[in-house]
mmCIF file of C-alpha atoms in Angstrom:
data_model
loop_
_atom_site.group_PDB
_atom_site.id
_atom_site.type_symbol
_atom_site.label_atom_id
_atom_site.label_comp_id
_atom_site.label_asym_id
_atom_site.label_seq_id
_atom_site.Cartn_x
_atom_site.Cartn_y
_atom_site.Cartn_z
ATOM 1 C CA UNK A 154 53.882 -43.810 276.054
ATOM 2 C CA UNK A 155 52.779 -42.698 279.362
ATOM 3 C CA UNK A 156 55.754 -42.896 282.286
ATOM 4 C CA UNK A 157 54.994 -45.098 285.137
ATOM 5 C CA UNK A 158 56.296 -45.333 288.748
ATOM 6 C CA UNK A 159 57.383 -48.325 290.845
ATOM 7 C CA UNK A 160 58.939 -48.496 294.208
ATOM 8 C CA UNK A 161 62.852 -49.866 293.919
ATOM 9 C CA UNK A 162 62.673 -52.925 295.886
ATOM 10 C CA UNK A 163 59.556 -54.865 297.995
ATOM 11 C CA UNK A 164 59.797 -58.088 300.386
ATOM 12 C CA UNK A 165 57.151 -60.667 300.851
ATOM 13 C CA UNK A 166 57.031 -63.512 303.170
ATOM 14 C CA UNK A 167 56.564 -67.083 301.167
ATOM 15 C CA UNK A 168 52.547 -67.943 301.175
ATOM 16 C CA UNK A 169 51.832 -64.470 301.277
ATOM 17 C CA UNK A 170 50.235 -62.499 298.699
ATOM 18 C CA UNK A 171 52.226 -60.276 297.388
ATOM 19 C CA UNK A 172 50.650 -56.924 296.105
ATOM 20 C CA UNK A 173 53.198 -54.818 293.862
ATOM 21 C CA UNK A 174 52.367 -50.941 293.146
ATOM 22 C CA UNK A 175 52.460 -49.050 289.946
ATOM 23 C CA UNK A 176 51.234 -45.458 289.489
ATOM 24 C CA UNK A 177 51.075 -44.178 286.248
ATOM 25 C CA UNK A 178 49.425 -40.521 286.586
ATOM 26 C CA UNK A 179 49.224 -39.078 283.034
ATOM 27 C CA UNK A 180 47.935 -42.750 281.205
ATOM 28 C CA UNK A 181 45.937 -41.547 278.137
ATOM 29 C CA UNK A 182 42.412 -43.091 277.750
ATOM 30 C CA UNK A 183 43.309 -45.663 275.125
ATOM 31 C CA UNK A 184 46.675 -46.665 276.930
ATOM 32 C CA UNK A 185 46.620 -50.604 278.650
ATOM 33 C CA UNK A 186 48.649 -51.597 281.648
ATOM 34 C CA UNK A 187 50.972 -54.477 280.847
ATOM 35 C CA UNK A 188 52.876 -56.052 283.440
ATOM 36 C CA UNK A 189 56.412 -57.732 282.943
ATOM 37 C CA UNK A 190 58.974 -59.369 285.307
ATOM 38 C CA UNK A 191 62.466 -60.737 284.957
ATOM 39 C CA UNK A 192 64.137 -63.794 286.353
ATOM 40 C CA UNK A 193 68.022 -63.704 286.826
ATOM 41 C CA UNK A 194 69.646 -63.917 283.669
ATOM 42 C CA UNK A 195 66.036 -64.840 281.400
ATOM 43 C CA UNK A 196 64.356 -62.298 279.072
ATOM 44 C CA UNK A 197 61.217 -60.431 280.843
ATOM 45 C CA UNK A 198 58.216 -62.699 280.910
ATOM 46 C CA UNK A 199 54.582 -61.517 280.268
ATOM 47 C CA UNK A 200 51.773 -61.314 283.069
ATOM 48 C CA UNK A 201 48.933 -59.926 282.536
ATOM 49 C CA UNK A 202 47.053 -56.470 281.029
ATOM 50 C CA UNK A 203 44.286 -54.777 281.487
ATOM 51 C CA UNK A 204 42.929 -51.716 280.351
ATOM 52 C CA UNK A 205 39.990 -50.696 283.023
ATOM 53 C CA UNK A 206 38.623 -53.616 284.819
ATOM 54 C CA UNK A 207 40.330 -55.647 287.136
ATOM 55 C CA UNK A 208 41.785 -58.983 285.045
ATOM 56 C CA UNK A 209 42.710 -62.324 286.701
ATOM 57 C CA UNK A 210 45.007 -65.487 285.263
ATOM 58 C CA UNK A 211 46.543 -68.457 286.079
ATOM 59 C CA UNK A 212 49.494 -66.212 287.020
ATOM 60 C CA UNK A 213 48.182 -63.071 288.586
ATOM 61 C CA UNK A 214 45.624 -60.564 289.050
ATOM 62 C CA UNK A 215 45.394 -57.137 288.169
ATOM 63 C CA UNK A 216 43.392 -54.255 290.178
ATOM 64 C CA UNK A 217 43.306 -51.050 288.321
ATOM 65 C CA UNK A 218 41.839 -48.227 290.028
ATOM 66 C CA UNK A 219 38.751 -46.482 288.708
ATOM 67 C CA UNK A 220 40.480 -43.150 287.813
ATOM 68 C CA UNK A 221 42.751 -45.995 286.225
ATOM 69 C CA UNK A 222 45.753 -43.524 287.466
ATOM 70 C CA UNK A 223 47.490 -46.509 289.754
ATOM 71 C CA UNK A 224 47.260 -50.479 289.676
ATOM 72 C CA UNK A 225 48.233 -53.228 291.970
ATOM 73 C CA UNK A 226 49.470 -56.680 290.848
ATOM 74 C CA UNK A 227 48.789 -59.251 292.782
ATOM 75 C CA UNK A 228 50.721 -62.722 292.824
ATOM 76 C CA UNK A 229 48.259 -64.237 295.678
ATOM 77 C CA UNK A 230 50.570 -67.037 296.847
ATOM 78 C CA UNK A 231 54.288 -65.955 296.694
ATOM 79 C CA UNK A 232 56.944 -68.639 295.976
ATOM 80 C CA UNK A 233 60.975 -68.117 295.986
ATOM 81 C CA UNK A 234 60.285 -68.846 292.026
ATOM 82 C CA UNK A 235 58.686 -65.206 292.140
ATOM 83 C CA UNK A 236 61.390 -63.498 292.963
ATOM 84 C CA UNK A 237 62.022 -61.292 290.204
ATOM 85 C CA UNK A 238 62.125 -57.365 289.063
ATOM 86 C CA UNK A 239 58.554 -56.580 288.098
ATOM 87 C CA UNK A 240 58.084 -54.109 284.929
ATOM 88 C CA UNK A 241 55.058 -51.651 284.723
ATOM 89 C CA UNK A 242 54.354 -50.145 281.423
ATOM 90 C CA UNK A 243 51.844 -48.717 279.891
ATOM 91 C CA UNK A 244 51.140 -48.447 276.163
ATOM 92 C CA UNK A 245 48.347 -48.278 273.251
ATOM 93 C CA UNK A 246 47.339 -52.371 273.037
ATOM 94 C CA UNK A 247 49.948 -53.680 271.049
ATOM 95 C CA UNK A 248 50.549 -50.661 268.524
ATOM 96 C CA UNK A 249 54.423 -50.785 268.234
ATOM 97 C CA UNK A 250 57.154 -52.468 270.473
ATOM 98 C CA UNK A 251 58.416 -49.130 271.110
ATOM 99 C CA UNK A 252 57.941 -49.685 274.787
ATOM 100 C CA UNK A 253 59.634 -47.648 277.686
ATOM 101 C CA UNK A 254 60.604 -49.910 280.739
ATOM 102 C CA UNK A 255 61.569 -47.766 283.928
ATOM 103 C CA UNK A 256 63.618 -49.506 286.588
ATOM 104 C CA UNK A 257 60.706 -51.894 287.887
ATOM 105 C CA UNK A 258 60.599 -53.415 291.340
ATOM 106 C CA UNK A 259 63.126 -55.650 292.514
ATOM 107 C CA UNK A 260 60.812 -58.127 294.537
ATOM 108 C CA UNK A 261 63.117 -60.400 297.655
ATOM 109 C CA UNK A 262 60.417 -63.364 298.421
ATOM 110 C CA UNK A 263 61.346 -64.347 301.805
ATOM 111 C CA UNK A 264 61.749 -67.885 303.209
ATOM 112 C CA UNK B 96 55.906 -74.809 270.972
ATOM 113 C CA UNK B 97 59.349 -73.553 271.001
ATOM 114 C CA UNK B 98 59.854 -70.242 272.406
ATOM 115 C CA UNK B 99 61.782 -66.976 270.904
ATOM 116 C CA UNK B 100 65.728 -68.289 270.614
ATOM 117 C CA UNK B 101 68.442 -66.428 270.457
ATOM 118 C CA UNK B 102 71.964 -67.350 269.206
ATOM 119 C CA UNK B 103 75.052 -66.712 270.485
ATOM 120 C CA UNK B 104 73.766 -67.289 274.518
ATOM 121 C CA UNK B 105 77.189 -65.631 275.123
ATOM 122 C CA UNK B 106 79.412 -63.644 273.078
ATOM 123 C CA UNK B 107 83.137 -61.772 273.679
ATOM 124 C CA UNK B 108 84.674 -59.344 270.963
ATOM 125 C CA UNK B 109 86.800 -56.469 270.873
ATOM 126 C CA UNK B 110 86.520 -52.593 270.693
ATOM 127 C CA UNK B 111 86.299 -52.073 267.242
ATOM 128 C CA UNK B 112 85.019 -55.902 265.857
ATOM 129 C CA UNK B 113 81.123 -56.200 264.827
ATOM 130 C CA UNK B 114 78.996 -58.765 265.820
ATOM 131 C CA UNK B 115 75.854 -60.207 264.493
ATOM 132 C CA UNK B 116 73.473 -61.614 266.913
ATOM 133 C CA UNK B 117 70.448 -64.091 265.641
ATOM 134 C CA UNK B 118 66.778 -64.226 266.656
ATOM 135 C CA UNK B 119 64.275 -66.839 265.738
ATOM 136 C CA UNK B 120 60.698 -65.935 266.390
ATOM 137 C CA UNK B 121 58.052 -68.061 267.843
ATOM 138 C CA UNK B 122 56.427 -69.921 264.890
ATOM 139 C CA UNK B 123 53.563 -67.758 263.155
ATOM 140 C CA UNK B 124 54.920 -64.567 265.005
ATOM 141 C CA UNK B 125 55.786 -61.525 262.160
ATOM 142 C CA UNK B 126 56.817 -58.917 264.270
ATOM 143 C CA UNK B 127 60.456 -59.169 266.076
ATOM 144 C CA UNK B 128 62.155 -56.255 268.040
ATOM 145 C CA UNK B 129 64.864 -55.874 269.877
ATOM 146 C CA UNK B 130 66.255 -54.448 272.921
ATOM 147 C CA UNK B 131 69.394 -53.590 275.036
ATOM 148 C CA UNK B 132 69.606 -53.953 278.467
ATOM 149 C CA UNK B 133 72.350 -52.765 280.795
ATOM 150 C CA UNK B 134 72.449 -51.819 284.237
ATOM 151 C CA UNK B 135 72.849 -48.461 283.816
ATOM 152 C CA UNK B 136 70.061 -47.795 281.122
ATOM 153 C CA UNK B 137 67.757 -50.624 282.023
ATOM 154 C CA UNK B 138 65.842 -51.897 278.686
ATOM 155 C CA UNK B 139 65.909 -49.823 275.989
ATOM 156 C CA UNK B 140 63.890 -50.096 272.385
ATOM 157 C CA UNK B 141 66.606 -50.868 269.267
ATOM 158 C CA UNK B 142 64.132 -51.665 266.328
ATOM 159 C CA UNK B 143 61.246 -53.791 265.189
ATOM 160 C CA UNK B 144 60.412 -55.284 262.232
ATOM 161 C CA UNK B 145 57.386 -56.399 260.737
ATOM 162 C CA UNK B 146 56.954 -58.283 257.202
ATOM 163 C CA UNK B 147 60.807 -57.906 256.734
ATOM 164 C CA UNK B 148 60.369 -54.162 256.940
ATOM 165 C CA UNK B 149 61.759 -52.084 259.461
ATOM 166 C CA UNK B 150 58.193 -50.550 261.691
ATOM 167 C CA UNK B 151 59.917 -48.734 264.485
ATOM 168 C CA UNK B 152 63.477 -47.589 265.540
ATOM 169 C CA UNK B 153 64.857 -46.448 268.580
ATOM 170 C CA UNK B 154 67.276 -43.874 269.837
ATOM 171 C CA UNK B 155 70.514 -46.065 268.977
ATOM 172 C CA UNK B 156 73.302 -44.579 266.211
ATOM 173 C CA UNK B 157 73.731 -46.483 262.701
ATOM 174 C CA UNK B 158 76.684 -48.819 264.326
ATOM 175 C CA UNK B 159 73.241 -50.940 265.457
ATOM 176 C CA UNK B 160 70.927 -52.298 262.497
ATOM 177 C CA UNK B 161 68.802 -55.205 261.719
ATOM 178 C CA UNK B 162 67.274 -57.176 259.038
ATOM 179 C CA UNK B 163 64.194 -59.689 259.093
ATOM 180 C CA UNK B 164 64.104 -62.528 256.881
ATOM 181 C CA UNK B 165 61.084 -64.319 255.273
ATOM 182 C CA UNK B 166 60.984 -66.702 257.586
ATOM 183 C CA UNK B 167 60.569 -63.925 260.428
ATOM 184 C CA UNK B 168 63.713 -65.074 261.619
ATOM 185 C CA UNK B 169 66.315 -61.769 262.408
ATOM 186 C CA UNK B 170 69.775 -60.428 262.652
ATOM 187 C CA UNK B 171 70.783 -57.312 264.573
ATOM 188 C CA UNK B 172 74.526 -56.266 263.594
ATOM 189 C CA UNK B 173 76.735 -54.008 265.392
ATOM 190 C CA UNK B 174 79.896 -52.584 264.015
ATOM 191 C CA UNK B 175 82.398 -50.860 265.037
ATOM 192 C CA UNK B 176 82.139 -52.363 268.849
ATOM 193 C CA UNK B 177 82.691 -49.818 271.699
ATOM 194 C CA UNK B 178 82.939 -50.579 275.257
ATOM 195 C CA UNK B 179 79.655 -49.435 276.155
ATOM 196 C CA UNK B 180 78.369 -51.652 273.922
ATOM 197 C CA UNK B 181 78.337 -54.613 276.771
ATOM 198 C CA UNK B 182 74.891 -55.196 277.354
ATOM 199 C CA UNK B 183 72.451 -57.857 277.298
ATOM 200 C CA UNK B 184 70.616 -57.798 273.874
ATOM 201 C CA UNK B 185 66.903 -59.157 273.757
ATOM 202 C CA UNK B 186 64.641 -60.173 271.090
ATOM 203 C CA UNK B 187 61.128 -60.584 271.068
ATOM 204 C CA UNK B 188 58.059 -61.432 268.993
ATOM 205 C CA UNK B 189 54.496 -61.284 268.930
ATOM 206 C CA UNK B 190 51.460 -61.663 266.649
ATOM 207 C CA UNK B 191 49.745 -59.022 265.666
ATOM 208 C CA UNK B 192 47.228 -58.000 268.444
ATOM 209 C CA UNK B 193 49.049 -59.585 271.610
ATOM 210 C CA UNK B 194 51.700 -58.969 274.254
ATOM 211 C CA UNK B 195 55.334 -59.715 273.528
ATOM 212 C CA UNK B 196 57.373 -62.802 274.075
ATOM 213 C CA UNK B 197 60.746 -62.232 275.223
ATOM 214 C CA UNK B 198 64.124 -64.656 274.505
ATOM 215 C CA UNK B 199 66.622 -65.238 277.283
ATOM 216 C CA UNK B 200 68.917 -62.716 275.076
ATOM 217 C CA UNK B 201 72.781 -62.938 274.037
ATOM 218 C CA UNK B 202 75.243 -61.319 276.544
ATOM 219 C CA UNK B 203 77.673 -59.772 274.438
ATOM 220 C CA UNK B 204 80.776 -58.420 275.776
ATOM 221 C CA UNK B 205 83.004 -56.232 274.399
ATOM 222 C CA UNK B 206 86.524 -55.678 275.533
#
């Protein structure tokens, strides 16, 4: 599985949206973007995927770039619930479990 | 419908003791893996099993194994505790063909 990048640690103002960064450079053609996060003391929790086009759910949306070598998540109305580390991966769609999680981004939603 | 749960929440031994930790999938999931997170190493891939057979296996040594019942249900054993062994132990499950769904894990520590 490809390696992806994440910036440490991000603030965001309650209300706002907040829009977390992933860049994930060498992503083979067949390889989906999956996007995790992690209360305090709970297992990491699902988002949302994509593979090329931007996706949208009742918890998120996803922008993928067209080169598809960075994405964005976007959580468009942060709450203190949000605050969380955020996991980027990226993987073949649901080959194996083998899945590499780097360090993610520790994200401080601010009151 | 019940999520992934995971038996022992909590869970003290000593250096040298083993320790069997209990997953029970969500209901028509087949595939369970599971994972060790500490803060050093983040989350790292143990095993997965599929059908009662084991799919995929990480980078761990033999002291870690696992076993999947009929019922999907699984064990992960450790033996031979060390102190480095202290981690946060996840399971998760999925059906075939869709993102995993993470338990709120066992903290094991070992002293």
């Amino acid at each position: 599985d490809a390696k992806t990048t994440q910036p440490p640690s991000m603030d965001c103002a309650e209300g706002r949206a907040a829009n977390l960064p992933c860049n994930h450079s060498t992503i083979s053609g067949n390889e989906y973007v999956y996007w995790y996060r992690q209360i305090h003391s709970q297992g990491p929790q699902y988002i949302i995927h994509g593979l090329k086009n931007n996706e949208t759910n009742e918890m998120a949306s996803l922008i993928i770039t067209e080169d598809r070598k960075s994405s964005t998540l976007i959580l468009p109305h942060a709450t203190l619930r949000d605050t969380a580390v955020y996991y980027c991966i990226v993987r073949v769609a649901n080959r194996d479990d083998k899945i590499i999680f780097g360090k993610g981004t520790r994200l401080h939603i601010l009151p | 419908k019940a999520g992934v749960t995971q038996t022992p929440r909590y869970l003290i031994k000593t250096r040298g003791q083993q320790v069997t930790l209990s997953c029970s999938p969500i209901s028509g999931h087949r595939s369970v893996s599971w994972y060790q997170q500490t803060p050093g190493q983040g989350l790292q891939f143990l095993f997965e099993y599929f059908s009662e057979t084991q799919r995929n296996k990480g980078n761990f040594p033999g002291r870690f194994s696992g076993r999947q019942f009929s019922n999907s249900r699984s064990e992960m054993n450790v033996s031979t505790l060390e102190l480095g062994d202290s981690a946060l132990y996840l399971c998760a499950s999925r059906p075939e063909g869709a993102p995993l769904h993470f338990g709120n894990g066992t903290r094991l520590t070992v002293t």
